[in-house]
């Protein structure tokens, strides 16, 4: 037997490096900044253009024909696809950072439907509370209270929804789940990914992700300025809820489906209101 002690294990120089998805190399920071600026400006530019359109034209932003609605949807998707391709070239954001993987079989579909109901309830409660406080304090007049809520008529013509079943179907499917749901939640996922990549110490924790979601919700709300300032607050609150769904489930699809069901229900509600008898609308304060 030898009296020599066994050799000590080799010491490593430190902890293993983080995967590339969890760190940002200095050479890529410029690309991530371009990614963040491009995505951050996107809803703001749309909001300004939409506001200019509604100020020049008293009619709704969306065309009144089914073919026109499909054409506008195709153009908006093409423009966003071009923008997101440029964003990807800048940062090489990957599927994991965007939470693109479908998880849980049918659960995202069920959760999305349930979350859409929950979001509508929460937004309704918050809105009623704000309006009640405004009425009690006198900071909101009766006309403001009666007109509270997103001005969907600035977006789509209710009479067209009422008289054209194909238009209603496209609004509740293509417009709700793809143009709004998929496009806007992909925007949100990309925006959050850039914040986390650029400021990992600030936005990688649970509290940091909630703050990032709130920041994205403000920009998301401002992108809907053509529907009115009350809509900016309500849609910002909706964006905050959708962002929480995205980050806590780590699933883009839960948020896409919740968003799609929410918007589809809004179009269905507008359709039902358009079909209400005029006497009932006047009784509820919705008629002239």
mmCIF file of C-alpha atoms in Angstrom:
data_model
loop_
_atom_site.group_PDB
_atom_site.id
_atom_site.type_symbol
_atom_site.label_atom_id
_atom_site.label_comp_id
_atom_site.label_asym_id
_atom_site.label_seq_id
_atom_site.Cartn_x
_atom_site.Cartn_y
_atom_site.Cartn_z
ATOM 1 C CA UNK A 1 0.000 0.000 0.000
ATOM 2 C CA UNK A 2 1.230 3.472 -0.787
ATOM 3 C CA UNK A 3 1.191 6.141 1.850
ATOM 4 C CA UNK A 4 0.409 8.840 -0.692
ATOM 5 C CA UNK A 5 -3.046 10.454 -0.323
ATOM 6 C CA UNK A 6 -5.459 10.100 -3.245
ATOM 7 C CA UNK A 7 -5.357 13.000 -5.731
ATOM 8 C CA UNK A 8 -7.800 15.808 -5.068
ATOM 9 C CA UNK A 9 -10.514 16.428 -7.672
ATOM 10 C CA UNK A 10 -9.772 19.202 -10.101
ATOM 11 C CA UNK A 11 -11.307 22.527 -9.155
ATOM 12 C CA UNK A 12 -13.410 24.294 -11.694
ATOM 13 C CA UNK A 13 -12.917 27.930 -12.403
ATOM 14 C CA UNK A 14 -16.458 28.768 -11.329
ATOM 15 C CA UNK A 15 -20.090 27.848 -11.958
ATOM 16 C CA UNK A 16 -20.994 26.597 -15.430
ATOM 17 C CA UNK A 17 -21.955 29.345 -17.855
ATOM 18 C CA UNK A 18 -25.619 30.152 -18.313
ATOM 19 C CA UNK A 19 -27.284 28.956 -21.515
ATOM 20 C CA UNK A 20 -27.385 31.554 -24.238
ATOM 21 C CA UNK A 21 -31.144 31.972 -23.708
ATOM 22 C CA UNK A 22 -30.464 33.206 -20.150
ATOM 23 C CA UNK A 23 -27.690 35.682 -20.864
ATOM 24 C CA UNK A 24 -26.985 38.464 -23.306
ATOM 25 C CA UNK A 25 -23.606 38.646 -24.925
ATOM 26 C CA UNK A 26 -22.246 42.194 -25.269
ATOM 27 C CA UNK A 27 -22.128 41.798 -29.039
ATOM 28 C CA UNK A 28 -25.884 41.189 -29.092
ATOM 29 C CA UNK A 29 -26.977 44.041 -26.837
ATOM 30 C CA UNK A 30 -27.249 46.385 -29.788
ATOM 31 C CA UNK A 31 -29.501 43.910 -31.547
ATOM 32 C CA UNK A 32 -31.695 43.540 -28.468
ATOM 33 C CA UNK A 33 -31.986 47.324 -28.179
ATOM 34 C CA UNK A 34 -33.098 47.518 -31.811
ATOM 35 C CA UNK A 35 -35.575 44.693 -31.058
ATOM 36 C CA UNK A 36 -36.990 46.603 -28.080
ATOM 37 C CA UNK A 37 -37.266 49.947 -29.881
ATOM 38 C CA UNK A 38 -38.927 48.441 -32.947
ATOM 39 C CA UNK A 39 -41.517 46.516 -30.948
ATOM 40 C CA UNK A 40 -42.072 49.301 -28.424
ATOM 41 C CA UNK A 41 -42.809 51.855 -31.122
ATOM 42 C CA UNK A 42 -45.157 49.550 -33.060
ATOM 43 C CA UNK A 43 -48.394 49.982 -31.012
ATOM 44 C CA UNK A 44 -47.663 53.676 -30.431
ATOM 45 C CA UNK A 45 -47.355 54.314 -34.177
ATOM 46 C CA UNK A 46 -50.586 52.385 -34.798
ATOM 47 C CA UNK A 47 -52.340 54.414 -32.112
ATOM 48 C CA UNK A 48 -51.228 57.738 -33.620
ATOM 49 C CA UNK A 49 -52.201 56.652 -37.144
ATOM 50 C CA UNK A 50 -55.560 55.378 -35.912
ATOM 51 C CA UNK A 51 -56.203 58.617 -34.036
ATOM 52 C CA UNK A 52 -55.439 60.621 -37.164
ATOM 53 C CA UNK A 53 -57.767 58.385 -39.170
ATOM 54 C CA UNK A 54 -60.687 58.748 -36.763
ATOM 55 C CA UNK A 55 -60.238 62.531 -36.536
ATOM 56 C CA UNK A 56 -60.419 62.860 -40.335
ATOM 57 C CA UNK A 57 -63.172 60.275 -40.838
ATOM 58 C CA UNK A 58 -66.252 59.960 -38.646
ATOM 59 C CA UNK A 59 -66.829 56.360 -39.740
ATOM 60 C CA UNK A 60 -65.326 53.186 -38.261
ATOM 61 C CA UNK A 61 -61.669 52.293 -38.837
ATOM 62 C CA UNK A 62 -62.458 48.873 -40.330
ATOM 63 C CA UNK A 63 -64.119 48.531 -43.763
ATOM 64 C CA UNK A 64 -67.787 47.619 -43.975
ATOM 65 C CA UNK A 65 -67.394 44.687 -46.385
ATOM 66 C CA UNK A 66 -66.201 41.165 -45.626
ATOM 67 C CA UNK A 67 -63.677 41.234 -48.461
ATOM 68 C CA UNK A 68 -62.373 44.581 -47.245
ATOM 69 C CA UNK A 69 -62.060 43.264 -43.697
ATOM 70 C CA UNK A 70 -60.102 40.233 -44.914
ATOM 71 C CA UNK A 71 -57.864 42.472 -47.034
ATOM 72 C CA UNK A 72 -57.106 44.778 -44.091
ATOM 73 C CA UNK A 73 -56.403 41.744 -41.894
ATOM 74 C CA UNK A 74 -53.986 40.355 -44.477
ATOM 75 C CA UNK A 75 -52.172 43.691 -44.776
ATOM 76 C CA UNK A 76 -51.824 44.108 -41.010
ATOM 77 C CA UNK A 77 -50.526 40.550 -40.611
ATOM 78 C CA UNK A 78 -48.061 41.040 -43.479
ATOM 79 C CA UNK A 79 -46.738 44.277 -41.981
ATOM 80 C CA UNK A 80 -46.355 42.727 -38.544
ATOM 81 C CA UNK A 81 -44.672 39.656 -40.039
ATOM 82 C CA UNK A 82 -42.155 41.898 -41.802
ATOM 83 C CA UNK A 83 -41.535 43.827 -38.594
ATOM 84 C CA UNK A 84 -41.102 40.687 -36.501
ATOM 85 C CA UNK A 85 -38.742 39.200 -39.079
ATOM 86 C CA UNK A 86 -36.590 42.320 -38.772
ATOM 87 C CA UNK A 87 -36.788 42.048 -34.980
ATOM 88 C CA UNK A 88 -35.637 38.418 -35.142
ATOM 89 C CA UNK A 89 -32.723 39.349 -37.399
ATOM 90 C CA UNK A 90 -31.646 41.920 -34.800
ATOM 91 C CA UNK A 91 -31.845 39.755 -31.672
ATOM 92 C CA UNK A 92 -32.251 36.116 -32.767
ATOM 93 C CA UNK A 93 -34.965 35.752 -30.141
ATOM 94 C CA UNK A 94 -35.821 32.061 -29.812
ATOM 95 C CA UNK A 95 -38.943 29.963 -29.274
ATOM 96 C CA UNK A 96 -38.247 29.441 -25.564
ATOM 97 C CA UNK A 97 -37.946 33.180 -24.936
ATOM 98 C CA UNK A 98 -41.242 33.731 -26.777
ATOM 99 C CA UNK A 99 -42.934 30.823 -24.929
ATOM 100 C CA UNK A 100 -43.996 29.303 -28.249
ATOM 101 C CA UNK A 101 -44.155 25.696 -27.047
ATOM 102 C CA UNK A 102 -47.639 24.293 -26.569
ATOM 103 C CA UNK A 103 -47.892 22.688 -23.126
ATOM 104 C CA UNK A 104 -50.645 20.685 -21.465
ATOM 105 C CA UNK A 105 -52.633 19.183 -24.332
ATOM 106 C CA UNK A 106 -56.131 20.759 -24.327
ATOM 107 C CA UNK A 107 -55.472 22.811 -21.180
ATOM 108 C CA UNK A 108 -54.462 26.048 -22.980
ATOM 109 C CA UNK A 109 -57.803 26.021 -24.804
ATOM 110 C CA UNK A 110 -59.762 25.505 -21.585
ATOM 111 C CA UNK A 111 -57.677 27.979 -19.618
ATOM 112 C CA UNK A 112 -57.939 30.574 -22.390
ATOM 113 C CA UNK A 113 -61.726 30.375 -22.351
ATOM 114 C CA UNK A 114 -61.844 30.571 -18.572
ATOM 115 C CA UNK A 115 -59.380 33.444 -18.395
ATOM 116 C CA UNK A 116 -61.394 35.441 -20.942
ATOM 117 C CA UNK A 117 -64.417 35.257 -18.633
ATOM 118 C CA UNK A 118 -62.326 36.143 -15.588
ATOM 119 C CA UNK A 119 -60.693 39.099 -17.339
ATOM 120 C CA UNK A 120 -64.051 40.497 -18.414
ATOM 121 C CA UNK A 121 -65.342 40.182 -14.845
ATOM 122 C CA UNK A 122 -62.294 41.893 -13.313
ATOM 123 C CA UNK A 123 -62.298 44.713 -15.869
ATOM 124 C CA UNK A 124 -66.029 45.205 -15.325
ATOM 125 C CA UNK A 125 -65.630 45.404 -11.550
ATOM 126 C CA UNK A 126 -62.700 47.841 -11.783
ATOM 127 C CA UNK A 127 -64.542 50.023 -14.309
ATOM 128 C CA UNK A 128 -67.724 50.155 -12.212
ATOM 129 C CA UNK A 129 -65.637 50.996 -9.158
ATOM 130 C CA UNK A 130 -63.803 53.835 -10.920
ATOM 131 C CA UNK A 131 -67.050 55.239 -12.321
ATOM 132 C CA UNK A 132 -68.761 55.000 -8.924
ATOM 133 C CA UNK A 133 -65.913 56.872 -7.237
ATOM 134 C CA UNK A 134 -65.986 59.470 -10.017
ATOM 135 C CA UNK A 135 -69.744 59.934 -9.628
ATOM 136 C CA UNK A 136 -69.535 60.249 -5.826
ATOM 137 C CA UNK A 137 -66.672 62.728 -5.929
ATOM 138 C CA UNK A 138 -68.126 64.693 -8.837
ATOM 139 C CA UNK A 139 -64.980 64.259 -10.934
ATOM 140 C CA UNK A 140 -66.967 62.529 -13.708
ATOM 141 C CA UNK A 141 -70.137 63.971 -15.216
ATOM 142 C CA UNK A 142 -73.152 61.921 -16.270
ATOM 143 C CA UNK A 143 -72.277 62.051 -19.978
ATOM 144 C CA UNK A 144 -68.784 60.660 -19.341
ATOM 145 C CA UNK A 145 -70.201 57.860 -17.208
ATOM 146 C CA UNK A 146 -72.827 56.935 -19.812
ATOM 147 C CA UNK A 147 -70.208 56.832 -22.570
ATOM 148 C CA UNK A 148 -67.632 54.895 -20.533
ATOM 149 C CA UNK A 149 -65.986 51.918 -22.141
ATOM 150 C CA UNK A 150 -64.186 51.208 -25.391
ATOM 151 C CA UNK A 151 -65.788 52.887 -28.382
ATOM 152 C CA UNK A 152 -66.186 49.792 -30.530
ATOM 153 C CA UNK A 153 -68.163 51.849 -33.028
ATOM 154 C CA UNK A 154 -64.891 53.665 -33.786
ATOM 155 C CA UNK A 155 -63.457 50.301 -34.779
ATOM 156 C CA UNK A 156 -66.298 48.465 -36.506
ATOM 157 C CA UNK A 157 -69.782 49.310 -37.802
ATOM 158 C CA UNK A 158 -72.411 47.571 -35.665
ATOM 159 C CA UNK A 159 -74.994 47.648 -38.453
ATOM 160 C CA UNK A 160 -72.627 45.697 -40.691
ATOM 161 C CA UNK A 161 -72.165 43.109 -37.925
ATOM 162 C CA UNK A 162 -75.939 42.915 -37.624
ATOM 163 C CA UNK A 163 -76.748 42.555 -41.331
ATOM 164 C CA UNK A 164 -73.780 40.522 -42.616
ATOM 165 C CA UNK A 165 -73.280 37.065 -41.020
ATOM 166 C CA UNK A 166 -70.012 36.496 -42.921
ATOM 167 C CA UNK A 167 -68.629 39.791 -41.604
ATOM 168 C CA UNK A 168 -69.570 38.785 -38.053
ATOM 169 C CA UNK A 169 -67.915 35.387 -38.508
ATOM 170 C CA UNK A 170 -64.663 36.914 -39.785
ATOM 171 C CA UNK A 171 -64.696 39.408 -36.905
ATOM 172 C CA UNK A 172 -65.145 36.655 -34.309
ATOM 173 C CA UNK A 173 -62.493 34.365 -35.802
ATOM 174 C CA UNK A 174 -59.796 35.912 -38.007
ATOM 175 C CA UNK A 175 -59.933 39.364 -36.424
ATOM 176 C CA UNK A 176 -60.271 38.162 -32.820
ATOM 177 C CA UNK A 177 -57.907 35.185 -32.682
ATOM 178 C CA UNK A 178 -55.294 35.966 -35.350
ATOM 179 C CA UNK A 179 -55.107 39.704 -36.060
ATOM 180 C CA UNK A 180 -55.686 40.638 -32.418
ATOM 181 C CA UNK A 181 -54.893 37.524 -30.391
ATOM 182 C CA UNK A 182 -51.858 36.036 -32.111
ATOM 183 C CA UNK A 183 -50.344 39.277 -33.401
ATOM 184 C CA UNK A 184 -50.692 41.255 -30.181
ATOM 185 C CA UNK A 185 -49.605 38.440 -27.851
ATOM 186 C CA UNK A 186 -46.591 37.710 -30.034
ATOM 187 C CA UNK A 187 -45.797 41.410 -29.755
ATOM 188 C CA UNK A 188 -46.116 41.188 -25.969
ATOM 189 C CA UNK A 189 -43.940 38.068 -25.720
ATOM 190 C CA UNK A 190 -41.267 39.696 -27.873
ATOM 191 C CA UNK A 191 -41.355 42.926 -25.885
ATOM 192 C CA UNK A 192 -41.010 41.078 -22.560
ATOM 193 C CA UNK A 193 -38.203 38.911 -23.953
ATOM 194 C CA UNK A 194 -36.234 42.042 -24.872
ATOM 195 C CA UNK A 195 -36.670 43.583 -21.418
ATOM 196 C CA UNK A 196 -35.493 40.383 -19.730
ATOM 197 C CA UNK A 197 -32.544 39.972 -22.107
ATOM 198 C CA UNK A 198 -31.371 43.568 -21.665
ATOM 199 C CA UNK A 199 -32.053 43.892 -17.929
ATOM 200 C CA UNK A 200 -31.924 40.352 -16.473
ATOM 201 C CA UNK A 201 -31.275 41.501 -12.907
ATOM 202 C CA UNK A 202 -34.330 43.762 -12.992
ATOM 203 C CA UNK A 203 -36.872 41.723 -14.927
ATOM 204 C CA UNK A 204 -35.959 38.030 -14.434
ATOM 205 C CA UNK A 205 -37.537 37.677 -10.974
ATOM 206 C CA UNK A 206 -41.261 37.221 -10.427
ATOM 207 C CA UNK A 207 -41.623 40.808 -9.237
ATOM 208 C CA UNK A 208 -39.559 42.028 -12.172
ATOM 209 C CA UNK A 209 -41.699 40.132 -14.676
ATOM 210 C CA UNK A 210 -44.842 41.671 -13.191
ATOM 211 C CA UNK A 211 -43.254 45.118 -13.589
ATOM 212 C CA UNK A 212 -42.328 44.299 -17.199
ATOM 213 C CA UNK A 213 -45.911 43.168 -17.860
ATOM 214 C CA UNK A 214 -47.210 46.461 -16.434
ATOM 215 C CA UNK A 215 -44.837 48.463 -18.646
ATOM 216 C CA UNK A 216 -45.959 46.519 -21.724
ATOM 217 C CA UNK A 217 -49.618 47.010 -20.734
ATOM 218 C CA UNK A 218 -49.227 50.801 -20.700
ATOM 219 C CA UNK A 219 -47.793 50.787 -24.221
ATOM 220 C CA UNK A 220 -50.446 48.266 -25.303
ATOM 221 C CA UNK A 221 -53.210 50.515 -23.950
ATOM 222 C CA UNK A 222 -51.851 53.625 -25.663
ATOM 223 C CA UNK A 223 -51.946 51.744 -28.953
ATOM 224 C CA UNK A 224 -55.763 51.765 -28.661
ATOM 225 C CA UNK A 225 -56.067 55.533 -28.255
ATOM 226 C CA UNK A 226 -58.532 55.877 -31.187
ATOM 227 C CA UNK A 227 -61.146 54.111 -29.017
ATOM 228 C CA UNK A 228 -60.924 56.791 -26.307
ATOM 229 C CA UNK A 229 -59.015 57.401 -23.074
ATOM 230 C CA UNK A 230 -61.343 55.229 -21.038
ATOM 231 C CA UNK A 231 -60.543 52.414 -23.462
ATOM 232 C CA UNK A 232 -56.820 53.030 -22.999
ATOM 233 C CA UNK A 233 -57.204 52.288 -19.280
ATOM 234 C CA UNK A 234 -59.482 49.287 -19.738
ATOM 235 C CA UNK A 235 -57.427 47.749 -22.545
ATOM 236 C CA UNK A 236 -54.251 48.444 -20.585
ATOM 237 C CA UNK A 237 -55.779 46.460 -17.719
ATOM 238 C CA UNK A 238 -56.659 43.693 -20.180
ATOM 239 C CA UNK A 239 -53.064 43.711 -21.448
ATOM 240 C CA UNK A 240 -51.772 43.446 -17.882
ATOM 241 C CA UNK A 241 -53.934 40.372 -17.286
ATOM 242 C CA UNK A 242 -52.896 38.770 -20.568
ATOM 243 C CA UNK A 243 -49.247 39.441 -19.768
ATOM 244 C CA UNK A 244 -49.576 37.729 -16.394
ATOM 245 C CA UNK A 245 -51.120 34.705 -18.111
ATOM 246 C CA UNK A 246 -48.208 34.598 -20.556
ATOM 247 C CA UNK A 247 -45.394 34.795 -18.005
ATOM 248 C CA UNK A 248 -46.859 32.599 -15.276
ATOM 249 C CA UNK A 249 -47.940 29.794 -17.621
ATOM 250 C CA UNK A 250 -44.893 30.398 -19.852
ATOM 251 C CA UNK A 251 -47.293 29.885 -22.740
ATOM 252 C CA UNK A 252 -48.034 32.253 -25.594
ATOM 253 C CA UNK A 253 -51.069 30.171 -26.499
ATOM 254 C CA UNK A 254 -52.945 30.602 -23.215
ATOM 255 C CA UNK A 255 -52.720 34.360 -23.724
ATOM 256 C CA UNK A 256 -53.623 34.165 -27.441
ATOM 257 C CA UNK A 257 -56.727 32.108 -26.731
ATOM 258 C CA UNK A 258 -57.803 34.255 -23.776
ATOM 259 C CA UNK A 259 -57.387 37.347 -25.964
ATOM 260 C CA UNK A 260 -59.264 35.758 -28.866
ATOM 261 C CA UNK A 261 -62.211 34.627 -26.749
ATOM 262 C CA UNK A 262 -62.363 38.057 -25.101
ATOM 263 C CA UNK A 263 -62.518 39.913 -28.423
ATOM 264 C CA UNK A 264 -64.934 37.428 -29.976
ATOM 265 C CA UNK A 265 -67.292 37.937 -27.029
ATOM 266 C CA UNK A 266 -67.024 41.724 -27.533
ATOM 267 C CA UNK A 267 -68.094 41.417 -31.176
ATOM 268 C CA UNK A 268 -70.922 39.070 -30.171
ATOM 269 C CA UNK A 269 -72.070 41.573 -27.542
ATOM 270 C CA UNK A 270 -72.013 44.402 -30.088
ATOM 271 C CA UNK A 271 -74.078 42.213 -32.427
ATOM 272 C CA UNK A 272 -76.641 41.558 -29.686
ATOM 273 C CA UNK A 273 -76.870 45.257 -28.833
ATOM 274 C CA UNK A 274 -77.413 46.119 -32.499
ATOM 275 C CA UNK A 275 -80.327 43.677 -32.568
ATOM 276 C CA UNK A 276 -81.994 45.050 -29.429
ATOM 277 C CA UNK A 277 -85.371 46.778 -29.883
ATOM 278 C CA UNK A 278 -85.008 50.596 -29.967
ATOM 279 C CA UNK A 279 -87.367 50.975 -27.001
ATOM 280 C CA UNK A 280 -85.195 48.745 -24.835
ATOM 281 C CA UNK A 281 -82.041 50.570 -25.920
ATOM 282 C CA UNK A 282 -83.583 53.914 -24.916
ATOM 283 C CA UNK A 283 -84.659 52.426 -21.594
ATOM 284 C CA UNK A 284 -81.085 51.307 -20.881
ATOM 285 C CA UNK A 285 -79.671 54.658 -21.954
ATOM 286 C CA UNK A 286 -78.124 53.381 -25.198
ATOM 287 C CA UNK A 287 -80.537 54.971 -27.631
ATOM 288 C CA UNK A 288 -80.943 58.487 -28.912
#
